[in-house]
Tab-separated table of C-alpha atoms in Angstrom:
chain	number	residue	atom	x	y	z
T	19	MET	CA	-25.127	-8.996	-18.348
T	20	THR	CA	-21.877	-10.928	-17.963
T	21	THR	CA	-21.804	-14.659	-17.344
T	22	ALA	CA	-20.522	-14.043	-13.801
T	23	VAL	CA	-23.531	-11.865	-12.974
T	24	ALA	CA	-25.949	-14.348	-14.511
T	25	LEU	CA	-24.494	-17.122	-12.383
T	26	ILE	CA	-24.767	-15.035	-9.214
T	27	ALA	CA	-28.369	-14.152	-10.026
T	28	ALA	CA	-29.133	-17.829	-10.517
T	29	GLY	CA	-27.363	-18.859	-7.311
T	30	VAL	CA	-25.006	-21.170	-9.202
T	31	VAL	CA	-21.803	-22.309	-7.496
T	32	LEU	CA	-18.822	-20.778	-9.245
T	33	ALA	CA	-15.461	-22.366	-10.005
T	34	THR	CA	-12.181	-21.075	-8.637
T	35	VAL	CA	-9.733	-19.594	-11.123
T	36	ASN	CA	-6.261	-18.246	-10.646
T	37	ARG	CA	-5.522	-14.919	-12.279
T	38	GLN	CA	-2.438	-12.919	-11.449
T	39	PRO	CA	-2.050	-9.212	-12.234
T	40	ASP	CA	-0.611	-8.479	-15.653
T	41	HIS	CA	2.160	-5.898	-15.415
T	42	ALA	CA	3.172	-6.041	-19.062
T	43	ARG	CA	0.167	-4.725	-20.919
T	44	PRO	CA	0.887	-2.620	-23.999
T	45	LEU	CA	0.891	1.153	-23.878
T	46	SER	CA	-2.054	2.837	-25.540
T	47	VAL	CA	-0.402	6.221	-25.938
T	48	PRO	CA	3.315	6.813	-25.375
T	49	VAL	CA	3.560	9.666	-22.892
T	50	ALA	CA	6.815	11.073	-21.622
T	51	GLY	CA	7.244	12.724	-18.286
T	52	LYS	CA	8.841	16.086	-17.711
T	53	PRO	CA	11.790	17.190	-15.599
T	54	SER	CA	11.002	18.062	-12.027
T	55	GLY	CA	10.215	21.712	-11.320
T	56	PRO	CA	11.128	23.755	-8.279
T	57	ALA	CA	12.007	21.917	-5.100
T	58	ASP	CA	8.930	20.165	-3.698
T	59	THR	CA	9.023	18.775	-0.190
T	60	GLY	CA	5.931	16.627	-0.821
T	61	PRO	CA	3.651	15.346	1.939
T	62	SER	CA	4.720	15.261	5.571
T	63	SER	CA	6.125	12.098	7.109
T	64	GLY	CA	2.826	11.686	8.982
T	65	VAL	CA	0.747	11.751	5.795
T	66	ARG	CA	3.168	9.384	4.095
T	67	ALA	CA	2.999	6.951	7.016
T	68	GLU	CA	-0.810	7.060	7.039
T	69	THR	CA	-0.837	6.385	3.290
T	70	ALA	CA	1.661	3.538	3.639
T	71	ARG	CA	-0.388	1.864	6.366
T	72	TRP	CA	-3.498	1.983	4.174
T	73	ILE	CA	-1.607	0.484	1.226
T	74	ILE	CA	-0.219	-2.351	3.342
T	75	ARG	CA	-3.675	-3.133	4.717
T	76	ASN	CA	-5.725	-2.684	1.525
T	77	VAL	CA	-3.430	-3.145	-1.486
T	78	GLY	CA	-0.898	-5.623	-0.205
T	79	PRO	CA	2.283	-7.018	-1.780
T	80	GLY	CA	0.348	-8.949	-4.436
T	81	HIS	CA	0.100	-5.687	-6.390
T	82	VAL	CA	3.019	-3.547	-7.527
T	83	VAL	CA	2.970	0.011	-6.197
T	84	ALA	CA	4.582	2.962	-8.038
T	85	CYS	CA	5.857	5.730	-5.775
T	86	ASP	CA	8.434	8.489	-5.396
T	87	ALA	CA	11.574	7.870	-3.327
T	88	ALA	CA	10.132	9.227	-0.071
T	89	MET	CA	6.880	7.281	-0.365
T	90	CYS	CA	8.675	4.075	-1.319
T	91	GLY	CA	10.867	4.650	1.740
T	92	SER	CA	7.812	4.995	3.989
T	93	LEU	CA	6.449	1.703	2.666
T	94	ALA	CA	9.796	-0.030	3.189
T	95	ALA	CA	10.027	1.328	6.743
T	96	LEU	CA	6.755	-0.446	7.564
T	97	GLY	CA	7.896	-3.740	6.054
T	98	PHE	CA	6.347	-3.540	2.578
T	99	PRO	CA	8.605	-5.572	0.241
T	100	ALA	CA	10.813	-3.606	-2.148
T	101	SER	CA	10.006	-6.185	-4.843
T	102	SER	CA	6.420	-4.892	-4.806
T	103	THR	CA	7.367	-1.256	-5.409
T	104	VAL	CA	8.567	0.715	-8.427
T	105	TRP	CA	10.509	3.906	-7.772
T	106	VAL	CA	9.270	6.435	-10.341
T	107	LYS	CA	12.021	8.868	-11.236
T	108	ASP	CA	11.219	11.098	-14.209
T	109	SER	CA	8.825	9.435	-16.666
T	110	ALA	CA	5.129	8.577	-16.472
T	111	LEU	CA	5.936	5.491	-18.537
T	112	GLU	CA	7.481	4.007	-15.393
T	113	LEU	CA	3.946	3.661	-14.021
T	114	GLN	CA	3.273	0.956	-16.600
T	115	SER	CA	5.146	-1.647	-14.564
T	116	ALA	CA	2.823	-1.108	-11.571
T	117	ASP	CA	-0.802	-1.745	-10.666
T	118	VAL	CA	-1.253	1.221	-8.343
T	119	ALA	CA	0.291	4.698	-8.344
T	120	VAL	CA	0.786	6.749	-5.187
T	121	LEU	CA	0.509	10.308	-6.477
T	122	THR	CA	2.156	12.913	-4.285
T	123	SER	CA	2.712	16.551	-5.233
T	124	THR	CA	6.300	15.522	-5.964
T	125	LEU	CA	5.235	13.020	-8.609
T	126	ARG	CA	2.544	15.264	-10.065
T	127	THR	CA	5.065	18.070	-10.490
T	128	ARG	CA	7.683	15.761	-11.933
T	129	LEU	CA	5.416	13.903	-14.368
T	130	GLY	CA	3.036	16.689	-15.342
T	131	PRO	CA	-0.168	16.027	-17.341
T	132	ALA	CA	1.175	12.660	-18.504
T	133	VAL	CA	0.136	11.083	-15.219
T	134	GLY	CA	-3.568	11.674	-15.955
T	135	ALA	CA	-3.487	9.579	-19.124
T	136	LEU	CA	-2.112	6.558	-17.282
T	137	THR	CA	-4.147	6.525	-14.061
T	138	ALA	CA	-7.809	6.034	-13.223
T	139	ALA	CA	-9.923	9.103	-12.606
T	140	GLN	CA	-11.268	7.874	-9.253
T	141	PRO	CA	-8.797	7.340	-6.406
T	142	LEU	CA	-8.944	4.265	-4.224
T	143	ALA	CA	-8.159	6.527	-1.251
T	144	ALA	CA	-6.704	9.943	-0.473
T	145	PHE	CA	-4.878	11.372	2.511
T	146	GLY	CA	-3.756	14.837	3.551
T	147	SER	CA	-4.973	18.126	2.092
T	148	GLY	CA	-3.731	20.915	-0.156
T	149	THR	CA	-0.155	20.348	-1.288
T	150	GLN	CA	0.053	17.512	1.266
T	151	THR	CA	-2.623	15.479	-0.570
T	152	VAL	CA	-1.692	11.960	-1.606
T	153	THR	CA	-4.000	9.933	-3.851
T	154	ILE	CA	-3.781	6.197	-4.478
T	155	GLN	CA	-4.972	5.430	-8.004
T	156	PRO	CA	-5.101	2.340	-10.209
T	157	VAL	CA	-2.759	2.403	-13.179
T	158	ALA	CA	-4.726	2.471	-16.450
T	159	HIS	CA	-2.465	0.370	-18.672
T	160	ALA	CA	-4.609	0.816	-21.779
T	161	GLY	CA	-5.260	4.484	-21.054
T	162	ARG	CA	-7.734	6.302	-18.827
T	163	ALA	CA	-10.626	6.328	-21.305
T	164	SER	CA	-10.487	2.551	-21.778
T	165	TYR	CA	-10.188	1.963	-18.044
T	166	GLU	CA	-13.159	4.181	-17.254
T	167	ARG	CA	-15.338	2.358	-19.808
T	168	ALA	CA	-14.445	-0.936	-18.177
T	169	MET	CA	-15.160	0.501	-14.720
T	170	ALA	CA	-18.583	1.753	-15.845
T	171	ALA	CA	-19.461	-1.711	-17.173
T	172	ASP	CA	-18.163	-3.290	-13.979
T	173	LEU	CA	-20.307	-0.969	-11.852
T	174	THR	CA	-23.385	-2.043	-13.841
T	175	ASP	CA	-22.520	-5.709	-13.342
T	176	ARG	CA	-21.904	-5.217	-9.628
T	177	GLY	CA	-25.303	-3.535	-9.327
T	178	LEU	CA	-27.057	-6.447	-11.026
T	179	ALA	CA	-25.208	-8.963	-8.858
T	180	GLY	CA	-25.815	-6.959	-5.693
T	181	ARG	CA	-29.542	-6.629	-6.270
T	182	ALA	CA	-29.784	-10.366	-6.970
T	183	LEU	CA	-28.029	-11.064	-3.667
T	184	ALA	CA	-30.244	-8.585	-1.814
T	185	ALA	CA	-33.246	-10.609	-2.976
T	186	ASN	CA	-31.679	-13.916	-1.912
T	187	SER	CA	-33.772	-15.295	0.955
T	188	ARG	CA	-30.835	-17.331	2.258
T	189	ILE	CA	-28.812	-14.223	3.105
T	190	THR	CA	-29.830	-11.758	5.803
T	191	PHE	CA	-28.291	-8.324	5.329
T	192	VAL	CA	-28.251	-5.868	8.202
T	193	ALA	CA	-30.098	-2.810	6.887
T	194	ALA	CA	-27.053	-0.576	6.335
T	195	ALA	CA	-25.315	-3.297	4.311
T	196	ARG	CA	-28.029	-3.260	1.651
T	197	VAL	CA	-27.271	0.261	0.463
T	198	PRO	CA	-23.796	-0.278	-1.056
T	199	LEU	CA	-24.814	-3.754	-2.222
T	200	GLU	CA	-27.798	-2.560	-4.254
T	201	GLN	CA	-25.828	0.424	-5.599
T	202	GLY	CA	-23.154	-1.851	-7.052
T	203	LEU	CA	-20.530	-0.699	-4.565
T	204	VAL	CA	-19.453	-4.136	-3.347
T	205	ASP	CA	-16.463	-5.937	-4.852
T	206	MET	CA	-17.585	-8.630	-7.306
T	207	ARG	CA	-15.318	-11.158	-5.566
T	208	ILE	CA	-17.391	-10.690	-2.408
T	209	CYS	CA	-20.624	-11.014	-4.377
T	210	ALA	CA	-19.381	-14.268	-5.904
T	211	LEU	CA	-18.353	-15.676	-2.519
T	212	LEU	CA	-21.724	-14.862	-0.942
T	213	ALA	CA	-23.575	-16.406	-3.887
T	214	THR	CA	-21.529	-19.577	-3.534
T	215	LEU	CA	-22.046	-19.819	0.217
T	216	SER	CA	-25.783	-19.218	-0.055
T	217	SER	CA	-26.171	-22.208	-2.381
T	218	GLY	CA	-25.737	-24.497	0.624
T	219	HIS	CA	-26.012	-22.312	3.720
T	220	THR	CA	-27.845	-19.407	5.279
T	221	LEU	CA	-25.790	-16.335	6.197
T	222	THR	CA	-25.987	-13.058	8.058
T	223	VAL	CA	-23.931	-10.162	6.655
T	224	GLU	CA	-23.400	-7.286	9.052
T	225	SER	CA	-21.452	-4.840	6.911
T	226	PHE	CA	-19.276	-4.269	3.858
T	227	GLY	CA	-17.171	-1.815	5.796
T	228	PRO	CA	-16.830	1.938	5.334
T	229	ALA	CA	-15.666	3.588	2.133
T	230	ALA	CA	-11.952	4.393	2.171
T	231	PRO	CA	-10.983	7.993	3.000
T	232	GLY	CA	-11.237	10.080	-0.169
T	233	ALA	CA	-12.299	7.123	-2.327
T	234	GLY	CA	-14.021	7.837	-5.640
T	235	ALA	CA	-17.805	7.439	-5.700
T	236	GLY	CA	-17.669	4.305	-7.872
T	237	VAL	CA	-14.899	2.462	-6.003
T	238	PRO	CA	-16.343	-0.765	-4.522
T	239	ARG	CA	-16.101	-1.722	-0.860
T	240	ASN	CA	-13.483	-4.418	-0.420
T	241	GLY	CA	-14.549	-5.934	2.908
T	242	VAL	CA	-17.371	-8.047	4.312
T	243	GLU	CA	-18.354	-8.977	7.871
T	244	ILE	CA	-20.217	-12.275	8.302
T	245	SER	CA	-21.755	-12.916	11.721
T	246	THR	CA	-23.621	-16.207	11.282
T	247	ILE	CA	-23.719	-19.233	9.026
T	248	ASP	CA	-26.603	-21.684	9.411
T	249	THR	CA	-27.658	-19.730	12.533
T	250	VAL	CA	-24.361	-20.345	14.385
T	251	SER	CA	-21.577	-17.824	14.915
T	252	ALA	CA	-19.192	-17.586	11.960
T	253	MET	CA	-16.358	-17.466	14.503
T	254	GLY	CA	-17.511	-20.486	16.494
T	255	SER	CA	-16.357	-24.113	16.451
T	256	ALA	CA	-19.526	-25.592	14.934
T	257	GLU	CA	-19.119	-27.404	11.605
T	258	PRO	CA	-20.721	-24.712	9.393
T	259	ALA	CA	-18.353	-22.092	10.796
T	260	THR	CA	-15.223	-24.211	10.372
T	261	THR	CA	-16.348	-25.132	6.840
T	262	LEU	CA	-16.766	-21.444	5.990
T	263	ARG	CA	-13.310	-20.531	7.244
T	264	ALA	CA	-11.702	-23.500	5.478
T	265	LEU	CA	-13.361	-22.565	2.188
T	266	VAL	CA	-12.124	-18.973	2.440
T	267	ALA	CA	-8.587	-20.133	3.297
T	268	ALA	CA	-8.538	-22.450	0.254
T	269	GLN	CA	-9.165	-19.696	-2.305
T	270	GLN	CA	-6.614	-18.778	-4.960
T	271	PRO	CA	-5.816	-15.237	-6.207
T	272	PRO	CA	-7.632	-13.071	-7.010
T	273	TYR	CA	-10.355	-14.647	-4.863
T	274	ARG	CA	-8.257	-15.214	-1.767
T	275	PRO	CA	-8.813	-12.406	0.756
T	276	LEU	CA	-5.828	-10.236	1.510
T	277	ARG	CA	-6.731	-10.454	5.191
T	278	THR	CA	-8.999	-12.616	7.313
T	279	ALA	CA	-9.685	-11.543	10.870
T	280	SER	CA	-12.183	-11.866	13.668
T	281	ARG	CA	-13.876	-9.239	15.769
T	282	ALA	CA	-15.171	-10.157	19.178
T	283	ALA	CA	-18.743	-9.431	20.158
T	284	GLN	CA	-19.226	-5.896	21.429
T	285	ALA	CA	-22.105	-4.121	23.103
T	286	GLY	CA	-24.965	-4.345	20.635
T	287	SER	CA	-22.989	-6.140	17.889
T	288	PRO	CA	-22.111	-9.823	17.386
T	289	ALA	CA	-18.740	-11.418	16.736
T	290	VAL	CA	-17.897	-11.408	13.033
T	291	LEU	CA	-15.571	-13.001	10.518
T	292	THR	CA	-14.011	-10.137	8.557
T	293	LEU	CA	-12.688	-10.672	5.031
T	294	LEU	CA	-10.724	-7.908	3.308
T	295	TYR	CA	-9.895	-8.175	-0.404
T	296	SER	CA	-7.009	-6.424	-2.115
T	297	GLN	CA	-7.469	-3.130	-3.931
T	298	PRO	CA	-7.864	-2.382	-6.766
T	299	ALA	CA	-10.543	-4.953	-7.488
T	300	PRO	CA	-10.206	-6.781	-10.819
T	301	VAL	CA	-12.230	-4.995	-13.473
T	302	ASN	CA	-14.672	-7.438	-15.075
T	303	PRO	CA	-12.973	-10.406	-13.377
T	304	PRO	CA	-13.240	-13.909	-14.852
T	305	ASN	CA	-16.153	-16.064	-13.783
T	306	GLY	CA	-15.312	-17.662	-10.514
T	307	ALA	CA	-15.116	-17.656	-6.767
T	308	ALA	CA	-15.179	-20.285	-4.138
T	309	PRO	CA	-15.588	-23.889	-5.227
């Protein structure tokens, strides 16, 4: 059990740390790409736009995205900064300067088997079908085998942390939210935040959101919906609610949510504070969360 999991299980308040992505990790196995084959039109503009919207919402400019020219263009057209993209031309080694690879049929044809050695086995999301399929996959800087070992260990830790939270009497989880939590399918940054909040407050968690389209079975949910804190609405003006929102806003990367939003009460469901964290989640992140 990692120190982070032990602290969550004990309900200890964690300290904030600032960790930025490392884009300069050493190569484990030098792998060259291959020249592009026959002309490949790649995914349709609609599939590319759908993929780009998901990346902007769930990956964000804090991570560097590797893509082919057309996909990079779709991201740019929707306002994603060029400084957060890497245009992959003809070598899989170009993926090493990114955190996430957007694999279209164009890139798979151009890079060949080399791409498998430098990306995770489980996609964060997938769009389209057949030759139109686009997968969004973390870059495995130390090689796929090493990345998958780390992911397996992280899944175990998330399961331990999730089950400890599920048993926490200060947090009420709506029934459906317990399933991904106890299976280790909730981002450890969310687990750490909830553990911190529960040390001084009571909470109601409505959901961790749906799995992303085409996401791998072990990819954690990156969102959380909180409806109440100390029995008042998390979106209200009472002191516990304003304290919660201030604490979230004060976080530093990688513990600062990519997006914070509210959802008004609807028929049969309360208003919620929605926090969405960037993908991919840090693998075995350092101990820490909200102060």
